[in-house]
Amino acid sequence: MLIFIIPVNIATPSMDEKDDVIPTTTVAAFSMNNSQSLSRRTRLQKGDSHVGASGFASSVDGGSSYDGHDDDGTLDIQDGADNNGKDMKNIPRLPTWLSESTPDEFVETMRKSESLPHVKYLQTMVECLCMLGKVAAAGAIICQRLRPTIHEIITSKIKAQADYVNSSRPGVGQAARTATTGLHYVKGQLQSYQLPKQKQKNGTLLAGTLLAVSPVSPVMAPMGAAQSAAKELLDSILDAIVRIFDNHVVVGELLESKSSQQAPMNTPKSMVAEISGNPDSEASRDTGGYTIGFSMTVLQSECQQLICEILRATPEAASADAAVQTARLANKTPSKEKREDGLTFAFRFTDATLSVPSQGLQGRNRKGQNVQEGYGSASLLPEQGIYLAASVYRPVLQFTDKIALMLPEKYSQLGNDGLLAFVENFVKDHFLPTMFVDYRKGVQQAISSPAAFRPRANPAAAYSPSVSKGRPVLQGLLTIDFLAKEVLGWAQAMPKFSGDLVKHVQTFLERTYERCRASYTEAVLEKQSYMLIGRHDIDNLMRRHPASACLPTSLAQANADGHVTGTDAETDGIELEMSELLMKLRPIKQESLIRDNNKLILLASLSDSLEYIAESIERFGNASGKASDQVENDVKPTPFHHKRSSSLPPKDLASFAEDYRKLAIDCLKVLRVEMQLETVFDMQVMATREYLEDQDAEEPDDYVISLITQITRRDEVIAPFIAPQKRNYVFGGICGVASHASIKALAEMKRINLFGVQQICRNTIALEQALSAIPSINSESVQTKLDHVRTYYELLNMPVEALLAFITEHDRLFTPIEYYNLLKVQVPGREVPDDAKARMADILPI
């Protein structure tokens, strides 16, 4: 005889149309040793104990076992029409099994009850069993058949889903078919887990590198196809378990209330003791060992076995197989004290690359007991392993919340000892330690590789702000960014453990920062620029300069607070002060400069990469925090179990982002000061020369050619690694230093002739052209500053009287000292009257 199971908590509109039929869905079937063809109603009236007990056992597994068959096996269905052919389907009527029952208090109560049809049916079944005195026998049969029934339901669901997936894409590989289910786990802010699919403009394919250091494949990543498939599977199974448990709550409460009203029945005590594990419990013996606690423990035990199979963790019970242990634990008196989870497992892990047969999986624990047959989840999941714990956690969390709302008050403590505690212990004791070791190895590999901090870019390529389009982020930092996002993906999937996972991310962000710091120090060690940026006066001037507005964070924030002066006069004053400080460092030695262009490229690439990581840390930190907060709001809290963790601590992540940005700023500051020192180094020769040329030369001076060559070459090699506004910052300080050094050099010259003046003017023109060729530099500003130098030296061509007249009209164009220096230097053919300085003093402002 086939047993049909009603889905619980599903609206049944057909009850109005065919009021004597309960809608059914074939989910599981039991073979009955009863060949009688009497209808269920007739059997109950005759007191058939087999039908009462086993029919009841089946009904509580999924709804109602009433199948609506008549004696001849055909469905007893009302056609919903009267003799006149009028449609009567909208007229509410009672089921036949209820309308034809002998009227009594219980029947009247059922007729008036507004409960769902399956609840009315279960209540009626319990009432009939009590009248027949078969409560204990029915409970005993439930206890015997519950585990194999649940196992069969889980197995059939897995097989059905596997068949669907396998048939959806004929001829396609299993992993690809699984990925076509259209499910996406954790649809949140962290969408950047996908590996770069485009080939980078510099010709380097990063996907292979990222895969090499990640402990999981893309399909097993936090948003991979395997995670989606596992979550979908477990959601479906746990939803069915919830609906089954709904029936068990109804029946369990009824049995407990009815059993207390009658004496213990004739179920053998040995049978009850074997099932319940508690022969002293009268209440348990009265119901044949069946209680709500027992059914919950068995249901969760089967789910635990399934989860172990998904995770490839073989559970080994400490003293007995899981079935016996759960039965024994079922009738323990609930305690308000905190206890360990109901099932204690020791885990051993199998190789995730081995295939597991979909059916007939057998095994033995250490003591030799048979382990229950597997569920066949390997037929659906392309990969199995410990990392699927992330997709298991959320369905179990939701399952626990649903169960908690259904449990009667006296069983509420069982929520602490159930499936969620099992999964949380597994995550804490096995998943997190394994993940930490795996990712620690990945981080070490990422930052210790020789290529990790080797700048990579196509010299002919322009800088791109997008990694997918060729932004040359250092491979080590790009890999760390990928691993950090992946770990935070696990945190988003398991918010309870987000604190531990974020701490892990912080640990390897710290290690990576130290590695970046070491790389930076290696490039700048014992160089003058590195020492200068640490000086308070230099740092203060750099902060005040408007160019610092392009810096990533701290200095830019200082600019926003009003610490930057913006007028041309104030900017010129800052540059003059900076030049004065640098000029005092003369003579600058070559070994004090960074002459290796590879180190300059490293500093540029490191700065840009550090800024990229800093932005990424803030971005995925904020996204993870929001996602965690959303989880807290979405899942209904229960009064007795797991504590939800707070959102990810953005303050800690933000501090790491700040550290990365500060180091990025230091790299840029070193590059800027380095170019200014290079300018002083080349132009310091100018002050020691006598410009007494014998003819008009066609080329700039050698020191100017050297400086121009350095500027041009360094701009070419740095350009692919640094954004245009940062290039402006690096090279933007050259013009101010060069113009100031040129004017100051006159004070140290003894003699200069007219050809010498022309040569200096030629030098400034060449320098102007070189600086204007840098796209990001303001050519108008460069022209203005170097025109100022040419104007100053061209004043040497004027007779003193003409010079004094010029000063009268332009007394503030140059400083008084600069005007006095024009008279101090000897110019062949120019006569300087004795009172020239006095007359100049009368003209110039005090």
CSV table of C-alpha atoms in Angstrom, one decimal, residues 126-349:
chain,number,residue,atom,x,y,z
A,126,VAL,CA,-4.1,10.5,17.5
A,127,GLU,CA,-7.6,10.4,18.9
A,128,CYS,CA,-8.3,7.2,17.1
A,129,LEU,CA,-5.0,5.6,18.4
A,130,CYS,CA,-5.9,6.6,21.9
A,131,MET,CA,-9.3,5.0,21.5
A,132,LEU,CA,-7.6,1.8,20.2
A,133,GLY,CA,-5.0,1.9,23.0
A,134,LYS,CA,-2.2,1.9,20.4
A,135,VAL,CA,-0.3,5.1,21.3
A,136,ALA,CA,2.8,3.3,22.6
A,137,ALA,CA,2.9,0.9,19.6
A,138,ALA,CA,2.5,3.8,17.2
A,139,GLY,CA,5.3,5.8,18.9
A,140,ALA,CA,7.6,2.7,18.8
A,141,ILE,CA,7.0,2.3,15.1
A,142,ILE,CA,7.7,5.9,14.5
A,143,CYS,CA,11.0,5.6,16.3
A,144,GLN,CA,11.9,2.6,14.2
A,145,ARG,CA,11.0,4.0,10.9
A,146,LEU,CA,11.9,7.7,11.3
A,147,ARG,CA,15.6,7.5,10.5
A,148,PRO,CA,15.4,5.4,7.3
A,149,THR,CA,12.4,7.5,6.1
A,150,ILE,CA,14.4,10.8,6.5
A,151,HIS,CA,17.4,9.2,4.9
A,152,GLU,CA,15.3,8.1,1.9
A,153,ILE,CA,13.7,11.6,1.6
A,154,ILE,CA,17.1,13.3,1.6
A,155,THR,CA,18.6,10.8,-0.9
A,156,SER,CA,15.6,11.2,-3.2
A,157,LYS,CA,15.9,15.0,-3.2
A,158,ILE,CA,19.6,14.8,-4.0
A,159,LYS,CA,18.9,12.4,-6.8
A,160,ALA,CA,16.1,14.5,-8.2
A,161,GLN,CA,18.2,17.6,-8.2
A,162,ALA,CA,21.2,15.8,-9.7
A,163,ASP,CA,19.0,14.5,-12.5
A,164,TYR,CA,17.7,18.0,-13.2
A,165,VAL,CA,21.1,19.5,-13.4
A,166,ASN,CA,22.4,16.6,-15.5
A,167,SER,CA,19.6,16.9,-18.0
A,168,SER,CA,19.6,20.7,-18.2
A,169,ARG,CA,22.8,20.8,-20.3
A,170,PRO,CA,23.3,17.6,-22.2
A,171,GLY,CA,26.9,16.9,-23.2
A,172,VAL,CA,28.4,19.5,-20.9
A,173,GLY,CA,30.8,18.6,-18.1
A,174,GLN,CA,29.5,18.2,-14.5
A,175,ALA,CA,31.1,21.3,-13.1
A,176,ALA,CA,29.7,23.4,-15.9
A,177,ARG,CA,26.3,21.9,-15.6
A,178,THR,CA,26.3,22.7,-11.9
A,179,ALA,CA,27.2,26.3,-12.7
A,180,THR,CA,24.2,26.7,-14.9
A,181,THR,CA,21.7,26.4,-12.1
A,182,GLY,CA,21.6,30.2,-12.1
A,183,LEU,CA,22.1,30.5,-8.3
A,184,HIS,CA,24.3,33.2,-6.9
A,185,TYR,CA,25.3,33.0,-3.3
A,186,VAL,CA,25.9,36.2,-1.3
A,187,LYS,CA,24.5,38.7,-3.7
A,188,GLY,CA,26.2,41.6,-2.0
A,189,GLN,CA,28.7,44.3,-2.4
A,190,LEU,CA,31.8,42.0,-2.9
A,191,GLN,CA,31.4,41.3,-6.6
A,192,SER,CA,35.2,41.4,-7.3
A,193,TYR,CA,35.9,37.8,-6.5
A,194,GLN,CA,35.9,36.9,-10.2
A,195,LEU,CA,39.3,36.4,-11.6
A,196,PRO,CA,40.4,38.9,-14.3
A,197,LYS,CA,39.2,37.4,-17.6
A,198,GLN,CA,40.8,39.9,-20.0
A,199,LYS,CA,44.4,39.7,-20.9
A,200,GLN,CA,46.2,42.7,-19.4
A,201,LYS,CA,47.5,45.3,-21.8
A,202,ASN,CA,51.0,44.6,-20.6
A,203,GLY,CA,50.6,41.1,-21.9
A,204,THR,CA,50.6,39.4,-18.4
A,205,LEU,CA,47.7,37.1,-17.6
A,206,LEU,CA,47.2,37.4,-13.8
A,207,ALA,CA,44.5,34.7,-13.5
A,208,GLY,CA,47.1,31.9,-13.3
A,209,THR,CA,49.0,33.7,-10.6
A,210,LEU,CA,46.0,34.3,-8.5
A,211,LEU,CA,44.9,30.7,-8.8
A,212,ALA,CA,48.3,29.5,-7.8
A,213,VAL,CA,48.2,31.2,-4.4
A,214,SER,CA,44.5,30.8,-3.6
A,215,PRO,CA,43.7,27.6,-1.6
A,216,VAL,CA,40.5,27.2,-3.5
A,217,SER,CA,39.5,27.0,-7.2
A,218,PRO,CA,37.1,29.6,-8.7
A,219,VAL,CA,34.2,27.1,-8.4
A,220,MET,CA,34.9,26.7,-4.7
A,221,ALA,CA,35.4,30.4,-4.0
A,222,PRO,CA,32.8,32.2,-1.7
A,223,MET,CA,30.6,32.9,-4.7
A,224,GLY,CA,31.6,29.9,-6.8
A,225,ALA,CA,29.2,27.5,-8.5
A,226,ALA,CA,30.0,24.7,-5.9
A,227,GLN,CA,29.0,27.0,-3.1
A,228,SER,CA,25.8,27.9,-4.8
A,229,ALA,CA,24.9,24.3,-5.6
A,230,ALA,CA,25.6,23.2,-2.0
A,231,LYS,CA,23.5,26.0,-0.5
A,232,GLU,CA,20.6,25.3,-2.9
A,233,LEU,CA,20.7,21.6,-2.1
A,234,LEU,CA,20.8,22.2,1.7
A,235,ASP,CA,18.1,24.9,1.5
A,236,SER,CA,15.8,22.4,-0.2
A,237,ILE,CA,16.5,19.5,2.2
A,238,LEU,CA,16.2,21.6,5.3
A,239,ASP,CA,13.0,23.2,4.1
A,240,ALA,CA,11.6,19.7,3.8
A,241,ILE,CA,12.9,18.8,7.2
A,242,VAL,CA,11.2,21.9,8.7
A,243,ARG,CA,7.9,20.8,7.2
A,244,ILE,CA,8.2,17.3,8.5
A,245,PHE,CA,9.1,18.6,11.9
A,246,ASP,CA,6.0,20.8,11.9
A,247,ASN,CA,4.0,17.6,11.9
A,248,HIS,CA,6.1,16.0,14.6
A,249,VAL,CA,5.4,19.0,16.9
A,250,VAL,CA,1.7,18.7,16.4
A,251,VAL,CA,1.7,14.9,17.0
A,252,GLY,CA,4.3,15.0,19.8
A,253,GLU,CA,2.2,17.5,21.8
A,254,LEU,CA,-0.9,15.5,21.2
A,255,LEU,CA,0.7,12.2,22.2
A,256,GLU,CA,2.2,13.6,25.3
A,257,SER,CA,-1.1,15.1,26.4
A,258,LYS,CA,-3.1,11.9,25.5
A,259,SER,CA,-0.6,9.5,27.0
A,260,SER,CA,-0.8,11.2,30.4
A,261,GLN,CA,-4.5,10.4,30.4
A,262,GLN,CA,-4.1,6.6,30.1
A,263,ALA,CA,-2.1,3.8,31.6
A,264,PRO,CA,1.0,2.5,29.9
A,265,MET,CA,0.0,0.2,27.0
A,266,ASN,CA,1.3,-3.2,26.1
A,267,THR,CA,4.5,-2.2,24.2
A,268,PRO,CA,7.3,-4.3,25.6
A,269,LYS,CA,9.5,-2.4,28.0
A,270,SER,CA,12.6,-3.7,26.4
A,271,MET,CA,11.6,-2.3,23.1
A,272,VAL,CA,10.9,1.1,24.6
A,273,ALA,CA,14.1,1.1,26.5
A,274,GLU,CA,16.1,0.2,23.5
A,275,ILE,CA,14.6,3.0,21.5
A,276,SER,CA,14.5,5.7,24.1
A,277,GLY,CA,17.6,4.9,26.0
A,278,ASN,CA,15.8,5.8,29.2
A,279,PRO,CA,13.8,2.9,30.7
A,280,ASP,CA,12.9,4.9,33.7
A,281,SER,CA,10.9,7.5,31.8
A,282,GLU,CA,7.2,6.7,32.2
A,283,ALA,CA,6.2,9.4,29.7
A,284,SER,CA,8.6,8.1,27.1
A,285,ARG,CA,7.4,4.5,27.7
A,286,ASP,CA,3.8,5.6,27.4
A,287,THR,CA,4.5,7.0,23.9
A,288,GLY,CA,6.7,4.1,22.8
A,289,GLY,CA,9.8,6.1,23.2
A,290,TYR,CA,8.6,8.8,20.8
A,291,THR,CA,8.9,12.5,21.9
A,292,ILE,CA,9.3,15.8,20.1
A,293,GLY,CA,12.9,15.8,21.4
A,294,PHE,CA,13.5,12.4,19.9
A,295,SER,CA,12.2,13.4,16.4
A,296,MET,CA,14.2,16.6,16.5
A,297,THR,CA,17.4,14.8,17.4
A,298,VAL,CA,17.0,12.2,14.7
A,299,LEU,CA,16.2,14.8,12.1
A,300,GLN,CA,19.2,16.8,13.0
A,301,SER,CA,21.4,13.8,13.2
A,302,GLU,CA,20.5,12.9,9.6
A,303,CYS,CA,21.3,16.4,8.5
A,304,GLN,CA,24.6,16.2,10.4
A,305,GLN,CA,25.4,13.1,8.5
A,306,LEU,CA,24.6,14.8,5.2
A,307,ILE,CA,26.7,17.8,6.1
A,308,CYS,CA,29.6,15.6,7.0
A,309,GLU,CA,29.3,14.0,3.6
A,310,ILE,CA,29.3,17.4,1.8
A,311,LEU,CA,32.3,18.5,3.8
A,312,ARG,CA,34.1,15.2,3.2
A,313,ALA,CA,34.4,14.9,7.0
A,314,THR,CA,33.8,11.3,8.2
A,315,PRO,CA,32.1,11.4,11.6
A,316,GLU,CA,33.2,8.8,14.1
A,317,ALA,CA,31.0,8.5,17.2
A,318,ALA,CA,32.8,8.1,20.4
A,319,SER,CA,31.1,4.9,21.5
A,320,ALA,CA,28.2,3.9,19.2
A,321,ASP,CA,26.8,4.7,15.8
A,322,ALA,CA,24.9,7.9,15.3
A,323,ALA,CA,21.4,6.3,15.2
A,324,VAL,CA,21.7,4.6,18.6
A,325,GLN,CA,23.3,7.7,20.2
A,326,THR,CA,20.6,10.1,19.0
A,327,ALA,CA,18.0,7.8,20.3
A,328,ARG,CA,19.6,7.7,23.7
A,329,LEU,CA,19.9,11.4,23.8
A,330,ALA,CA,16.4,12.1,22.7
A,331,ASN,CA,14.7,11.7,26.1
A,332,LYS,CA,17.2,13.4,28.3
A,333,THR,CA,15.6,16.0,30.5
A,334,PRO,CA,16.0,19.5,29.0
A,335,SER,CA,18.4,21.5,31.0
A,336,LYS,CA,18.7,25.3,31.3
A,337,GLU,CA,22.4,25.0,31.7
A,338,LYS,CA,24.7,25.2,28.6
A,339,ARG,CA,25.6,21.8,27.2
A,340,GLU,CA,27.6,20.5,24.4
A,341,ASP,CA,25.8,19.7,21.2
A,342,GLY,CA,23.7,16.6,21.2
A,343,LEU,CA,26.1,14.7,18.9
A,344,THR,CA,29.8,14.6,19.5
A,345,PHE,CA,31.8,13.9,16.4
A,346,ALA,CA,35.5,13.3,15.8
A,347,PHE,CA,36.4,14.3,12.2
A,348,ARG,CA,38.9,13.0,9.7
A,349,PHE,CA,39.1,14.4,6.2
